[in-house]
């Protein structure tokens, strides 16, 4: 679809531009409408069957209107013949001229009526006014439709395309409806078409011109792409170039013909050339060599590039060959796919790249990927990591490397050593006091000092009689439910005799006076 | 005591083992003291053990070769070193390991343990605030894990959970309560990888309905608990309507955004649901809810606390769900005698009934329940002010199986009422807090008849005195928990009687101004198993009491000394001598200096897990002490 319309505009701009310029502004409106219609068509998409039906309907009803019928017949003939006839075109042009005059008259009429209306607004019955207005509107609509369709028939290639594929839907709907039959049919179109006429809100010529120039520009661009649709270029519609490996990997692509110095950019070469003599300083020599330097010259075949690596999908011999668009694409593709990754990230030292730009892009974000999988892949987002883990068997989220943890880590690591010591001492079970002391000694040298001072400073606090070590070495009950073995304690001091009397053990502290 | 050789020749070892199998745990102690043979049978047959002191762990492990369950949750000083030393003894055939509150245990120790116990299936690491991703990764080495409890592992994030999920794919029970870092991503991965999951607890998590969508895909899930998930709404629960085909139990208590329609969608999708706990999220029991709940023929538990329930809806409900055994209608508006009578007529199998704060329920309802529901075991009547001795009379007459009775703040309860209650001879737990109309006379009845009582709560019962307490101490020998806080009449004479309660492990003496050191000394001397002691605001206890405590209460694990007049020396003695102490509250101690606190804490810093201190001490205590405490896994709350 795109192509059709492009081509339409293309020819419009090309062949009938001179007549266009001479046309009164109204004609621009129609052009404008045409465009709108085609834009509308983009949005609506293509419906083959209905448009064909409309087409047939039109064929059937052509007899009713002479002028319109003539054009239609011509048009249809043109469609069938697929030929461009200058005589038909001339007659079409004269028809359009006539129609434009009609249109002018109508518009004058409306303008006159409006002036009157302002005078005696109140006297007129609103209904009548509306009816008349409606009639005029219908007339206007049909004339404009005819104009548009005729103008459209001026384009020879439109016929061609319409025969192969159904035309733009609204475009064909706008196509010659007989004036009488239009009454009903155009009701539906009113919304689209009449509003502009109602209000006489013609787009200003400047706007139209702007649009037109835009169209032309577009045409130029598209011209390059020829009948391309997206990147699905039909084979043969473009020129395939294949650079050699050396050429691709060469650091410089532009060389001075005099001294042989290489440059990455042609502009730099031209700057350099100035030093070789005045002849390189002329504006012509310094100007950017433009492909489309000559306007109106035959559009060049577009260039696409092939990768020299055999078997690569980007290689022209591949079954599903996908060409590369520019030389830069070729270079990046070749380096990324077929070369060693020689640039290593200076931050993570793991990621490698073959294109230096990729490295720079990575380095911008390196370190921000804090979500790490056991396979080494990093993610900037947690949900991406979890998606990855859910997908692959055996992958687990990695826990970031140890931050230096305070004493706990040190304590337990050195505790291993101390445990050996303890075992070597041959104690049965664990001597609680000494074992913990040993741990603390190793783990917390500073704390050990504290411990000493603690024991020392305890005596001033009237613990003279109390042997601390003695407490530590009390036999301890094993369980809740086991008979505890310290019935030995300060029975006299507290004045209680533990009921389950029995032999005590350990050192007595009964000398502690309370 | 030693059995004659003839007995042993008659009873082979097999028979001994079988006999041993019938014994209750308390009797087993007597058994193993009987003879060497019996002791051998004990050590061979014993499968589970709860270690109180880590020093004996290696000896005990070698003594009991067939242990399958090891509980280290109340063990102080359990750290990586201990575990590493254990590893040198070789592998252990433990299947179930309880490491709850083992805050000093870190990744290295856990990994060693996980490798050491090949057949490990159940692990509990709840309340280990230091348990984070690294620890989870270490634990995931135990690939055979089936049950993991990680309640309140505050540092655990999605990454850690993912490690466990990926390492132990056979998980069928996991609890993530209060693991506040866990998000939808972690839950999603859990549900994708552990398809065998049967029980899942995601209470208090900040997860959204996306998680519910993942959970709904679990084919075998039977129990889903999501108490107080503030971001889950009705749309999320709709996923459950067509998901989780095996669901039997769901708890959506206090989910702010869940309303009746969400609960209805769960009910609609699961006609086999057995337990529905929807307290404080259903505002009203509507007709549509009743209509849907009628389909649940197997419903056993229904909690709709806080909803507006009319008598008629209660009747409809009970007439359709006749197998209900547990009903919670606490704080429900509109519950009256008519509704309760109807309910009692329909639900004859009722075992648990929660009527807390149902102010309009009177004796008539209680009588009806007692008459009809003869299997009633638990009855909660907190703040039911209309209840008087008449209701309790029928309870005493008919509810012979009653085990748990909560009469907190029922000021209609008097001595006569207690006399009736005492006829429920199977009573295990009795809560009489704030019942000011009871005196020694009533307490005496309880003490004389409820000999099986394990728990007695007499919080702020100002009406009884020393004689009552003496009666309790004489009669309820198996008492485990005793709360006599703010019972102002009590003096040393009464408190001294507590020493007769050998099994007492939890004692609250808060605010007893009349007791002195002598009373505390008697308690400390008699109650060997004392594990929790609350002495807050017992201002008249002098150092002699604390000295005695230091010498006798060797099993004390948690102590509250706020507002006590303990001196520096006594505190130091306590802290250095109580070798199992793990949780201390030390706020507002007038006689203790900064140095005293420092020394006391240094003496016990390697076994503390939780500590409450006066806030200014944060800057007065030495930083190395605080660091050491932190490194050993102690959390300090500054007050």
Tab-separated table of N, CA and C in Angstrom, chain A residues 245-306:
chain	number	residue	atom	x	y	z
A	245	UNK	N	37.603	-9.032	4.032
A	245	UNK	CA	37.896	-9.049	5.460
A	245	UNK	C	38.906	-7.950	5.833
A	246	UNK	N	39.954	-7.867	4.998
A	246	UNK	CA	41.012	-6.902	5.289
A	246	UNK	C	40.461	-5.488	5.249
A	247	UNK	N	39.585	-5.303	4.250
A	247	UNK	CA	38.992	-3.983	4.089
A	247	UNK	C	38.162	-3.609	5.316
A	248	UNK	N	37.434	-4.616	5.792
A	248	UNK	CA	36.557	-4.361	6.932
A	248	UNK	C	37.370	-4.027	8.172
A	249	UNK	N	38.427	-4.815	8.368
A	249	UNK	CA	39.195	-4.667	9.598
A	249	UNK	C	40.206	-3.547	9.527
A	250	UNK	N	40.386	-2.980	8.356
A	250	UNK	CA	41.363	-1.898	8.224
A	250	UNK	C	40.944	-0.730	9.104
A	251	UNK	N	41.916	-0.193	9.820
A	251	UNK	CA	41.546	0.906	10.714
A	251	UNK	C	41.087	2.130	9.925
A	252	UNK	N	41.672	2.322	8.739
A	252	UNK	CA	41.317	3.504	7.951
A	252	UNK	C	40.725	3.085	6.625
A	253	UNK	N	39.796	3.881	6.167
A	253	UNK	CA	39.171	3.529	4.895
A	253	UNK	C	39.420	4.576	3.823
A	254	UNK	N	39.880	5.727	4.249
A	254	UNK	CA	40.146	6.790	3.269
A	254	UNK	C	41.638	7.099	3.281
A	255	UNK	N	42.246	6.978	2.115
A	255	UNK	CA	43.698	7.167	2.049
A	255	UNK	C	44.045	8.334	1.153
A	256	UNK	N	45.055	9.029	1.554
A	256	UNK	CA	45.535	10.154	0.765
A	256	UNK	C	46.272	9.601	-0.450
A	257	UNK	N	45.883	10.091	-1.572
A	257	UNK	CA	46.492	9.575	-2.796
A	257	UNK	C	47.921	10.059	-2.954
A	258	UNK	N	48.279	11.057	-2.199
A	258	UNK	CA	49.613	11.629	-2.352
A	258	UNK	C	50.594	11.025	-1.348
A	259	UNK	N	50.247	11.120	-0.052
A	259	UNK	CA	51.187	10.622	0.945
A	259	UNK	C	50.811	9.251	1.495
A	260	UNK	N	49.592	8.824	1.227
A	260	UNK	CA	49.193	7.492	1.660
A	260	UNK	C	48.660	7.421	3.074
A	261	UNK	N	48.540	8.532	3.730
A	261	UNK	CA	48.030	8.522	5.090
A	261	UNK	C	46.547	8.107	5.110
A	262	UNK	N	46.186	7.287	6.104
A	262	UNK	CA	44.820	6.770	6.162
A	262	UNK	C	43.943	7.574	7.115
A	263	UNK	N	42.679	7.619	6.803
A	263	UNK	CA	41.718	8.320	7.656
A	263	UNK	C	40.467	7.482	7.816
A	264	UNK	N	39.832	7.730	8.937
A	264	UNK	CA	38.573	7.020	9.159
A	264	UNK	C	37.428	7.698	8.437
A	265	UNK	N	37.537	9.012	8.320
A	265	UNK	CA	36.433	9.755	7.713
A	265	UNK	C	36.924	10.496	6.482
A	266	UNK	N	36.025	10.562	5.515
A	266	UNK	CA	36.346	11.254	4.280
A	266	UNK	C	36.568	12.736	4.541
A	267	UNK	N	35.801	13.280	5.444
A	267	UNK	CA	35.927	14.709	5.738
A	267	UNK	C	37.326	15.024	6.261
A	268	UNK	N	37.814	14.114	7.113
A	268	UNK	CA	39.158	14.317	7.637
A	268	UNK	C	40.201	14.253	6.518
A	269	UNK	N	39.976	13.358	5.599
A	269	UNK	CA	40.892	13.249	4.454
A	269	UNK	C	40.903	14.553	3.660
A	270	UNK	N	39.709	15.086	3.454
A	270	UNK	CA	39.623	16.328	2.678
A	270	UNK	C	40.334	17.464	3.400
A	271	UNK	N	40.170	17.514	4.698
A	271	UNK	CA	40.888	18.513	5.493
A	271	UNK	C	42.398	18.323	5.315
A	272	UNK	N	42.791	17.078	5.326
A	272	UNK	CA	44.207	16.755	5.183
A	272	UNK	C	44.718	17.160	3.803
A	273	UNK	N	43.905	16.933	2.804
A	273	UNK	CA	44.335	17.185	1.436
A	273	UNK	C	44.687	18.656	1.198
A	274	UNK	N	44.079	19.516	1.986
A	274	UNK	CA	44.337	20.940	1.805
A	274	UNK	C	45.821	21.249	1.923
A	275	UNK	N	46.483	20.453	2.726
A	275	UNK	CA	47.899	20.686	2.906
A	275	UNK	C	48.735	20.339	1.687
A	276	UNK	N	48.149	19.622	0.750
A	276	UNK	CA	48.917	19.177	-0.410
A	276	UNK	C	48.861	20.169	-1.551
A	277	UNK	N	48.186	21.255	-1.380
A	277	UNK	CA	48.210	22.230	-2.464
A	277	UNK	C	46.930	23.013	-2.555
A	278	UNK	N	46.986	24.100	-3.276
A	278	UNK	CA	45.839	24.990	-3.357
A	278	UNK	C	44.689	24.383	-4.123
A	279	UNK	N	45.009	23.457	-5.028
A	279	UNK	CA	43.917	22.894	-5.822
A	279	UNK	C	42.924	22.109	-4.963
A	280	UNK	N	43.382	21.712	-3.771
A	280	UNK	CA	42.471	20.977	-2.881
A	280	UNK	C	41.704	21.916	-1.951
A	281	UNK	N	41.936	23.208	-2.138
A	281	UNK	CA	41.263	24.146	-1.232
A	281	UNK	C	40.016	24.752	-1.857
A	282	UNK	N	39.772	24.446	-3.114
A	282	UNK	CA	38.585	25.003	-3.771
A	282	UNK	C	37.338	24.436	-3.120
A	283	UNK	N	36.282	25.261	-3.144
A	283	UNK	CA	35.015	24.780	-2.555
A	283	UNK	C	34.565	23.459	-3.167
A	284	UNK	N	34.796	23.287	-4.434
A	284	UNK	CA	34.379	22.047	-5.089
A	284	UNK	C	35.107	20.856	-4.498
A	285	UNK	N	36.397	21.050	-4.274
A	285	UNK	CA	37.188	19.943	-3.749
A	285	UNK	C	36.824	19.638	-2.295
A	286	UNK	N	36.431	20.707	-1.581
A	286	UNK	CA	36.109	20.508	-0.169
A	286	UNK	C	34.663	20.074	0.061
A	287	UNK	N	33.855	20.228	-0.979
A	287	UNK	CA	32.435	19.919	-0.816
A	287	UNK	C	32.233	18.423	-0.595
A	288	UNK	N	31.149	18.179	0.071
A	288	UNK	CA	30.821	16.776	0.347
A	288	UNK	C	30.389	16.120	-0.956
A	289	UNK	N	31.064	15.101	-1.355
A	289	UNK	CA	30.648	14.431	-2.587
A	289	UNK	C	29.271	13.807	-2.388
A	290	UNK	N	28.292	14.382	-3.083
A	290	UNK	CA	26.909	13.954	-2.869
A	290	UNK	C	26.489	12.980	-3.952
A	291	UNK	N	25.838	11.965	-3.482
A	291	UNK	CA	25.373	10.959	-4.443
A	291	UNK	C	24.324	11.561	-5.358
A	292	UNK	N	23.404	12.340	-4.756
A	292	UNK	CA	22.329	12.920	-5.558
A	292	UNK	C	22.685	14.342	-5.946
A	293	UNK	N	23.921	14.483	-6.355
A	293	UNK	CA	24.379	15.817	-6.731
A	293	UNK	C	23.585	16.342	-7.909
A	294	UNK	N	23.273	15.486	-8.807
A	294	UNK	CA	22.549	15.917	-9.988
A	294	UNK	C	21.073	15.633	-9.797
A	295	UNK	N	20.294	16.680	-9.600
A	295	UNK	CA	18.868	16.426	-9.432
A	295	UNK	C	18.256	15.984	-10.748
A	296	UNK	N	17.307	15.067	-10.624
A	296	UNK	CA	16.650	14.602	-11.838
A	296	UNK	C	17.396	13.490	-12.537
A	297	UNK	N	18.547	13.168	-12.036
A	297	UNK	CA	19.272	12.059	-12.669
A	297	UNK	C	18.574	10.746	-12.299
A	298	UNK	N	18.895	9.743	-13.012
A	298	UNK	CA	18.248	8.452	-12.765
A	298	UNK	C	18.608	7.988	-11.354
A	299	UNK	N	17.603	7.689	-10.548
A	299	UNK	CA	17.913	7.254	-9.178
A	299	UNK	C	18.800	6.020	-9.176
A	300	UNK	N	19.785	6.074	-8.296
A	300	UNK	CA	20.732	4.964	-8.271
A	300	UNK	C	20.114	3.770	-7.576
A	301	UNK	N	20.590	2.638	-7.960
A	301	UNK	CA	20.153	1.417	-7.301
A	301	UNK	C	20.676	1.450	-5.866
A	302	UNK	N	19.826	1.075	-4.879
A	302	UNK	CA	20.309	1.152	-3.493
A	302	UNK	C	21.336	0.070	-3.236
A	303	UNK	N	22.176	0.387	-2.242
A	303	UNK	CA	23.278	-0.525	-1.944
A	303	UNK	C	22.991	-1.261	-0.658
A	304	UNK	N	23.270	-2.526	-0.675
A	304	UNK	CA	23.229	-3.307	0.544
A	304	UNK	C	24.530	-4.091	0.616
A	305	UNK	N	24.868	-4.509	1.814
A	305	UNK	CA	26.182	-5.105	1.981
A	305	UNK	C	26.090	-6.554	2.433
A	306	UNK	N	27.075	-7.296	2.032
A	306	UNK	CA	27.135	-8.708	2.399
A	306	UNK	C	28.378	-8.938	3.244
